[in-house]
CSV table of C-alpha atoms in Angstrom, one decimal:
chain,number,residue,atom,x,y,z
A,1,UNK,CA,-75.0,-22.0,-14.7
A,2,UNK,CA,-78.1,-22.0,-12.8
A,3,UNK,CA,-80.7,-24.0,-14.2
A,4,UNK,CA,-83.1,-21.8,-16.3
A,5,UNK,CA,-86.6,-21.5,-14.1
A,6,UNK,CA,-90.5,-19.9,-13.6
A,7,UNK,CA,-92.8,-18.7,-11.5
A,8,UNK,CA,-94.2,-20.5,-10.0
A,9,UNK,CA,-97.6,-19.7,-11.4
A,10,UNK,CA,-95.5,-20.3,-14.4
A,11,UNK,CA,-94.8,-23.9,-13.7
A,12,UNK,CA,-96.5,-26.5,-15.3
A,13,UNK,CA,-97.6,-30.0,-12.9
A,14,UNK,CA,-94.9,-32.3,-12.1
A,15,UNK,CA,-95.3,-35.8,-13.6
A,16,UNK,CA,-91.2,-36.6,-11.9
A,17,UNK,CA,-89.1,-34.8,-9.3
A,18,UNK,CA,-85.6,-35.8,-8.3
A,19,UNK,CA,-84.4,-34.0,-5.5
A,20,UNK,CA,-80.0,-34.8,-4.5
A,21,UNK,CA,-80.1,-38.0,-6.8
A,22,UNK,CA,-77.2,-39.8,-6.8
A,23,UNK,CA,-75.3,-43.6,-8.2
A,24,UNK,CA,-71.4,-43.7,-9.0
A,25,UNK,CA,-69.6,-46.6,-10.2
A,26,UNK,CA,-66.3,-46.2,-8.2
A,27,UNK,CA,-64.6,-42.9,-8.4
A,28,UNK,CA,-66.5,-42.2,-11.5
A,29,UNK,CA,-70.2,-39.5,-10.2
A,30,UNK,CA,-72.3,-41.1,-13.4
A,31,UNK,CA,-75.0,-38.9,-11.6
A,32,UNK,CA,-73.9,-36.6,-9.7
A,33,UNK,CA,-76.8,-34.5,-6.6
A,34,UNK,CA,-78.8,-34.4,-9.2
A,35,UNK,CA,-82.4,-32.5,-9.3
A,36,UNK,CA,-84.8,-32.5,-11.6
A,37,UNK,CA,-88.4,-31.8,-12.0
A,38,UNK,CA,-90.4,-33.4,-14.7
A,39,UNK,CA,-93.2,-31.9,-16.3
A,40,UNK,CA,-96.6,-33.9,-16.6
A,41,UNK,CA,-98.0,-34.8,-19.7
A,42,UNK,CA,-95.3,-33.5,-21.7
A,43,UNK,CA,-92.5,-34.5,-24.1
A,44,UNK,CA,-89.1,-34.1,-21.9
A,45,UNK,CA,-85.9,-34.1,-23.4
A,46,UNK,CA,-82.6,-35.1,-22.4
A,47,UNK,CA,-79.3,-34.6,-23.2
A,48,UNK,CA,-75.3,-34.3,-23.5
A,49,UNK,CA,-71.9,-35.6,-24.1
A,50,UNK,CA,-71.1,-39.2,-23.8
A,51,UNK,CA,-71.1,-40.3,-19.9
A,52,UNK,CA,-73.0,-37.3,-18.9
A,53,UNK,CA,-75.3,-39.8,-17.0
A,54,UNK,CA,-78.4,-39.5,-19.3
A,55,UNK,CA,-79.1,-43.3,-19.4
A,56,UNK,CA,-77.7,-44.4,-15.6
A,57,UNK,CA,-80.8,-41.4,-14.7
A,58,UNK,CA,-82.7,-43.4,-16.8
A,59,UNK,CA,-81.8,-46.8,-15.1
A,60,UNK,CA,-82.2,-45.3,-11.5
A,61,UNK,CA,-85.8,-43.8,-12.5
A,62,UNK,CA,-86.7,-47.5,-13.6
A,63,UNK,CA,-85.5,-49.4,-10.9
A,64,UNK,CA,-82.3,-50.7,-13.0
A,65,UNK,CA,-80.0,-49.7,-11.0
A,66,UNK,CA,-80.3,-49.6,-7.4
A,67,UNK,CA,-79.3,-45.3,-6.4
A,68,UNK,CA,-76.9,-44.5,-4.4
A,69,UNK,CA,-78.7,-42.0,-2.0
A,70,UNK,CA,-81.4,-39.0,-2.9
A,71,UNK,CA,-85.2,-39.4,-3.3
A,72,UNK,CA,-87.6,-39.7,-6.1
A,73,UNK,CA,-91.3,-37.8,-6.0
A,74,UNK,CA,-92.9,-39.5,-8.1
A,75,UNK,CA,-96.6,-37.8,-7.1
A,76,UNK,CA,-97.5,-38.1,-3.5
A,77,UNK,CA,-94.6,-40.6,-2.7
A,78,UNK,CA,-91.2,-40.5,-1.7
A,79,UNK,CA,-88.9,-43.6,-2.8
A,80,UNK,CA,-84.9,-43.5,-1.9
A,81,UNK,CA,-85.3,-46.8,-3.3
A,82,UNK,CA,-86.9,-48.1,-6.5
A,83,UNK,CA,-87.1,-51.9,-7.8
A,84,UNK,CA,-87.8,-53.1,-11.6
A,85,UNK,CA,-90.5,-55.0,-10.4
A,86,UNK,CA,-91.9,-52.4,-8.4
A,87,UNK,CA,-92.2,-49.8,-11.3
A,88,UNK,CA,-96.1,-50.6,-12.7
A,89,UNK,CA,-96.6,-49.7,-9.1
A,90,UNK,CA,-95.0,-46.1,-9.9
A,91,UNK,CA,-96.6,-45.4,-12.8
A,92,UNK,CA,-93.4,-46.0,-14.5
A,93,UNK,CA,-92.2,-47.8,-17.8
A,94,UNK,CA,-89.4,-48.1,-19.8
A,95,UNK,CA,-87.8,-49.6,-22.7
A,96,UNK,CA,-83.9,-49.7,-22.9
A,97,UNK,CA,-81.6,-49.4,-25.7
A,98,UNK,CA,-80.3,-53.3,-25.9
A,99,UNK,CA,-83.3,-54.4,-26.8
A,100,UNK,CA,-85.4,-57.0,-25.1
A,101,UNK,CA,-87.7,-58.8,-26.1
A,102,UNK,CA,-89.7,-62.9,-25.4
A,103,UNK,CA,-88.8,-64.3,-29.1
A,104,UNK,CA,-89.4,-67.6,-29.7
A,105,UNK,CA,-93.2,-66.2,-28.9
A,106,UNK,CA,-95.1,-63.7,-32.0
A,107,UNK,CA,-95.7,-60.0,-31.9
A,108,UNK,CA,-99.0,-61.1,-30.9
A,109,UNK,CA,-98.3,-62.8,-27.8
A,110,UNK,CA,-95.5,-60.3,-26.6
A,111,UNK,CA,-97.7,-57.2,-26.3
A,112,UNK,CA,-100.7,-59.8,-24.5
A,113,UNK,CA,-97.7,-60.5,-21.8
A,114,UNK,CA,-97.4,-57.1,-21.4
A,115,UNK,CA,-100.9,-57.0,-21.0
A,116,UNK,CA,-100.8,-58.7,-17.1
A,117,UNK,CA,-98.8,-59.0,-14.7
A,118,UNK,CA,-99.4,-62.4,-14.0
A,119,UNK,CA,-97.1,-65.0,-15.1
A,120,UNK,CA,-95.7,-65.7,-18.8
A,121,UNK,CA,-97.4,-68.6,-19.3
A,122,UNK,CA,-101.0,-67.7,-17.3
A,123,UNK,CA,-101.2,-64.9,-20.1
A,124,UNK,CA,-101.1,-66.8,-22.4
A,125,UNK,CA,-103.5,-69.0,-22.0
A,126,UNK,CA,-105.6,-64.8,-21.6
A,127,UNK,CA,-104.5,-63.9,-25.1
A,128,UNK,CA,-108.2,-64.9,-27.0
A,129,UNK,CA,-109.6,-61.9,-24.1
A,130,UNK,CA,-111.8,-59.7,-25.4
A,131,UNK,CA,-110.3,-56.2,-24.5
A,132,UNK,CA,-106.7,-57.4,-24.4
A,133,UNK,CA,-106.2,-58.2,-27.7
A,134,UNK,CA,-108.3,-55.9,-29.6
A,135,UNK,CA,-106.1,-53.0,-27.3
A,136,UNK,CA,-103.3,-56.3,-28.8
A,137,UNK,CA,-104.7,-55.6,-32.4
A,138,UNK,CA,-104.3,-51.2,-32.2
A,139,UNK,CA,-101.2,-51.3,-31.1
A,140,UNK,CA,-99.7,-53.3,-34.0
A,141,UNK,CA,-101.7,-51.1,-36.4
A,142,UNK,CA,-99.9,-48.1,-34.9
A,143,UNK,CA,-96.6,-49.3,-34.9
A,144,UNK,CA,-97.0,-50.9,-38.3
A,145,UNK,CA,-96.3,-54.2,-37.7
A,146,UNK,CA,-100.3,-56.4,-38.1
A,147,UNK,CA,-99.0,-57.9,-41.3
A,148,UNK,CA,-96.6,-59.2,-38.8
A,149,UNK,CA,-98.8,-60.1,-36.0
A,150,UNK,CA,-98.5,-63.9,-36.1
A,151,UNK,CA,-94.3,-64.1,-36.8
A,152,UNK,CA,-91.7,-65.0,-33.7
A,153,UNK,CA,-89.6,-61.6,-32.5
A,154,UNK,CA,-86.5,-63.3,-33.3
A,155,UNK,CA,-87.4,-62.7,-37.4
A,156,UNK,CA,-87.9,-59.4,-36.7
A,157,UNK,CA,-85.3,-56.5,-38.2
A,158,UNK,CA,-83.9,-54.6,-35.9
A,159,UNK,CA,-85.9,-51.7,-36.7
A,160,UNK,CA,-89.4,-53.8,-36.2
A,161,UNK,CA,-88.0,-54.9,-33.4
A,162,UNK,CA,-87.6,-52.2,-31.5
A,163,UNK,CA,-90.9,-50.9,-32.8
A,164,UNK,CA,-91.7,-54.2,-30.9
A,165,UNK,CA,-90.7,-52.9,-27.8
A,166,UNK,CA,-92.2,-49.2,-27.9
A,167,UNK,CA,-95.3,-51.0,-28.7
A,168,UNK,CA,-94.2,-53.6,-25.7
A,169,UNK,CA,-94.2,-50.2,-23.2
A,170,UNK,CA,-97.0,-48.9,-24.7
A,171,UNK,CA,-99.2,-51.4,-24.3
A,172,UNK,CA,-98.5,-51.1,-20.3
A,173,UNK,CA,-100.9,-48.0,-20.2
A,174,UNK,CA,-98.2,-46.2,-17.4
A,175,UNK,CA,-97.8,-42.5,-16.4
A,176,UNK,CA,-94.9,-42.2,-17.5
A,177,UNK,CA,-93.4,-43.6,-20.2
A,178,UNK,CA,-88.4,-43.5,-20.5
A,179,UNK,CA,-87.4,-44.0,-24.0
A,180,UNK,CA,-83.7,-45.0,-23.7
A,181,UNK,CA,-82.6,-43.8,-27.9
A,182,UNK,CA,-85.8,-44.9,-29.2
A,183,UNK,CA,-83.8,-43.3,-32.4
A,184,UNK,CA,-80.9,-44.9,-32.8
A,185,UNK,CA,-79.9,-47.0,-35.5
A,186,UNK,CA,-84.1,-46.8,-37.3
A,187,UNK,CA,-84.5,-45.7,-40.8
A,188,UNK,CA,-86.6,-43.2,-41.2
A,189,UNK,CA,-89.5,-44.0,-41.8
A,190,UNK,CA,-89.4,-45.4,-38.5
A,191,UNK,CA,-87.9,-42.6,-36.8
A,192,UNK,CA,-91.2,-40.3,-37.8
A,193,UNK,CA,-93.3,-43.2,-36.8
A,194,UNK,CA,-92.0,-43.3,-33.6
A,195,UNK,CA,-92.1,-39.4,-33.2
A,196,UNK,CA,-95.2,-39.1,-34.3
A,197,UNK,CA,-96.2,-42.5,-31.3
A,198,UNK,CA,-94.7,-39.9,-28.7
A,199,UNK,CA,-96.9,-37.1,-29.3
A,200,UNK,CA,-99.8,-39.6,-29.4
A,201,UNK,CA,-98.5,-40.3,-26.0
A,202,UNK,CA,-98.5,-37.1,-24.9
A,203,UNK,CA,-102.3,-36.2,-26.5
A,204,UNK,CA,-103.8,-39.2,-24.3
A,205,UNK,CA,-101.8,-37.2,-22.0
A,206,UNK,CA,-99.1,-39.7,-20.3
A,207,UNK,CA,-95.3,-37.8,-19.7
A,208,UNK,CA,-92.3,-38.4,-22.2
A,209,UNK,CA,-89.5,-38.4,-21.1
A,210,UNK,CA,-85.9,-39.3,-24.2
A,211,UNK,CA,-82.4,-39.7,-24.3
A,212,UNK,CA,-81.5,-39.0,-27.8
A,213,UNK,CA,-77.8,-37.8,-29.2
A,214,UNK,CA,-79.8,-36.3,-32.0
A,215,UNK,CA,-80.4,-32.9,-31.4
A,216,UNK,CA,-82.6,-32.5,-34.4
A,217,UNK,CA,-84.6,-34.3,-33.0
A,218,UNK,CA,-85.2,-33.4,-29.6
A,219,UNK,CA,-85.1,-29.6,-30.9
A,220,UNK,CA,-88.3,-30.9,-33.0
A,221,UNK,CA,-90.1,-33.1,-29.6
A,222,UNK,CA,-89.2,-32.2,-26.1
A,223,UNK,CA,-91.5,-29.8,-25.5
A,224,UNK,CA,-89.1,-29.8,-22.3
A,225,UNK,CA,-85.6,-30.0,-22.0
A,226,UNK,CA,-82.6,-31.4,-19.2
A,227,UNK,CA,-79.2,-31.2,-19.7
A,228,UNK,CA,-76.6,-32.7,-18.1
A,229,UNK,CA,-73.0,-32.9,-18.5
A,230,UNK,CA,-70.8,-35.2,-15.9
A,231,UNK,CA,-73.5,-36.6,-13.8
A,232,UNK,CA,-74.7,-33.1,-13.2
A,233,UNK,CA,-77.1,-30.3,-14.1
A,234,UNK,CA,-76.3,-28.1,-17.1
A,235,UNK,CA,-79.1,-26.4,-17.7
A,236,UNK,CA,-82.9,-26.9,-17.8
A,237,UNK,CA,-86.0,-25.4,-19.5
A,238,UNK,CA,-88.2,-24.8,-23.2
A,239,UNK,CA,-86.0,-25.9,-26.1
A,240,UNK,CA,-84.2,-23.1,-27.7
A,241,UNK,CA,-83.1,-20.7,-24.7
A,242,UNK,CA,-81.8,-24.3,-23.1
A,243,UNK,CA,-79.6,-25.1,-26.4
A,244,UNK,CA,-78.6,-21.8,-26.6
A,245,UNK,CA,-77.0,-21.0,-24.3
A,246,UNK,CA,-73.2,-20.5,-23.7
A,247,UNK,CA,-72.1,-23.3,-21.4
A,248,UNK,CA,-74.7,-26.1,-23.2
A,249,UNK,CA,-73.2,-25.2,-26.1
A,250,UNK,CA,-69.7,-25.6,-24.9
A,251,UNK,CA,-70.0,-28.7,-23.1
A,252,UNK,CA,-72.2,-30.3,-26.2
A,253,UNK,CA,-73.5,-28.7,-28.8
A,254,UNK,CA,-69.8,-27.3,-29.6
A,255,UNK,CA,-68.2,-31.5,-29.3
């Protein structure tokens, strides 16, 4: 099936584009000559069957995995190589399915470290400086963890750690946010909070890209949808038309 497209005049501004992006593991094409365009300032959901390449795509865009071929276009930059440490320069930040925090320091310090590109050691000595601390306090309120600001990250529950990781990427104030399965394993009230945080980021003008297996959340939250299968683009466009495409129903929703 061909991807859904619109006329030039109807297309939104593009935040990120991939051109013939490739990644293989042995003989398996996890991302197979993938060309997609992510609209700026919207929430884009990525779905597909297990093994369709969703998380691999997030890993390539963030530099967590090296690409085997193709190009990623961000603004006026055409990138054939992306390294993880370059993500802030590219205006990108991300969460992981496996939560990555500094477990033996406080929630407040986890956020303050995320706000600076200096070393962890020097970051901690800046924690009393006004603007950064005020922003960290606001984020802790937003993610519902203000009361635990002085607790160690390792003392949090799984769901709270996931919220803190979302808070850390919010602290980075990027243009493009990549969320890999942000709702997995969360209680209902935490799911609602994460949805509200993603909408808040969109309202602030950021671009959100998220992977999820929860079709209900994808349908509710996404402005735009990309459907992958076997590393290839199966469908893209507005959520309802894409989800109702017969090829999508056969490959994903019908499983």
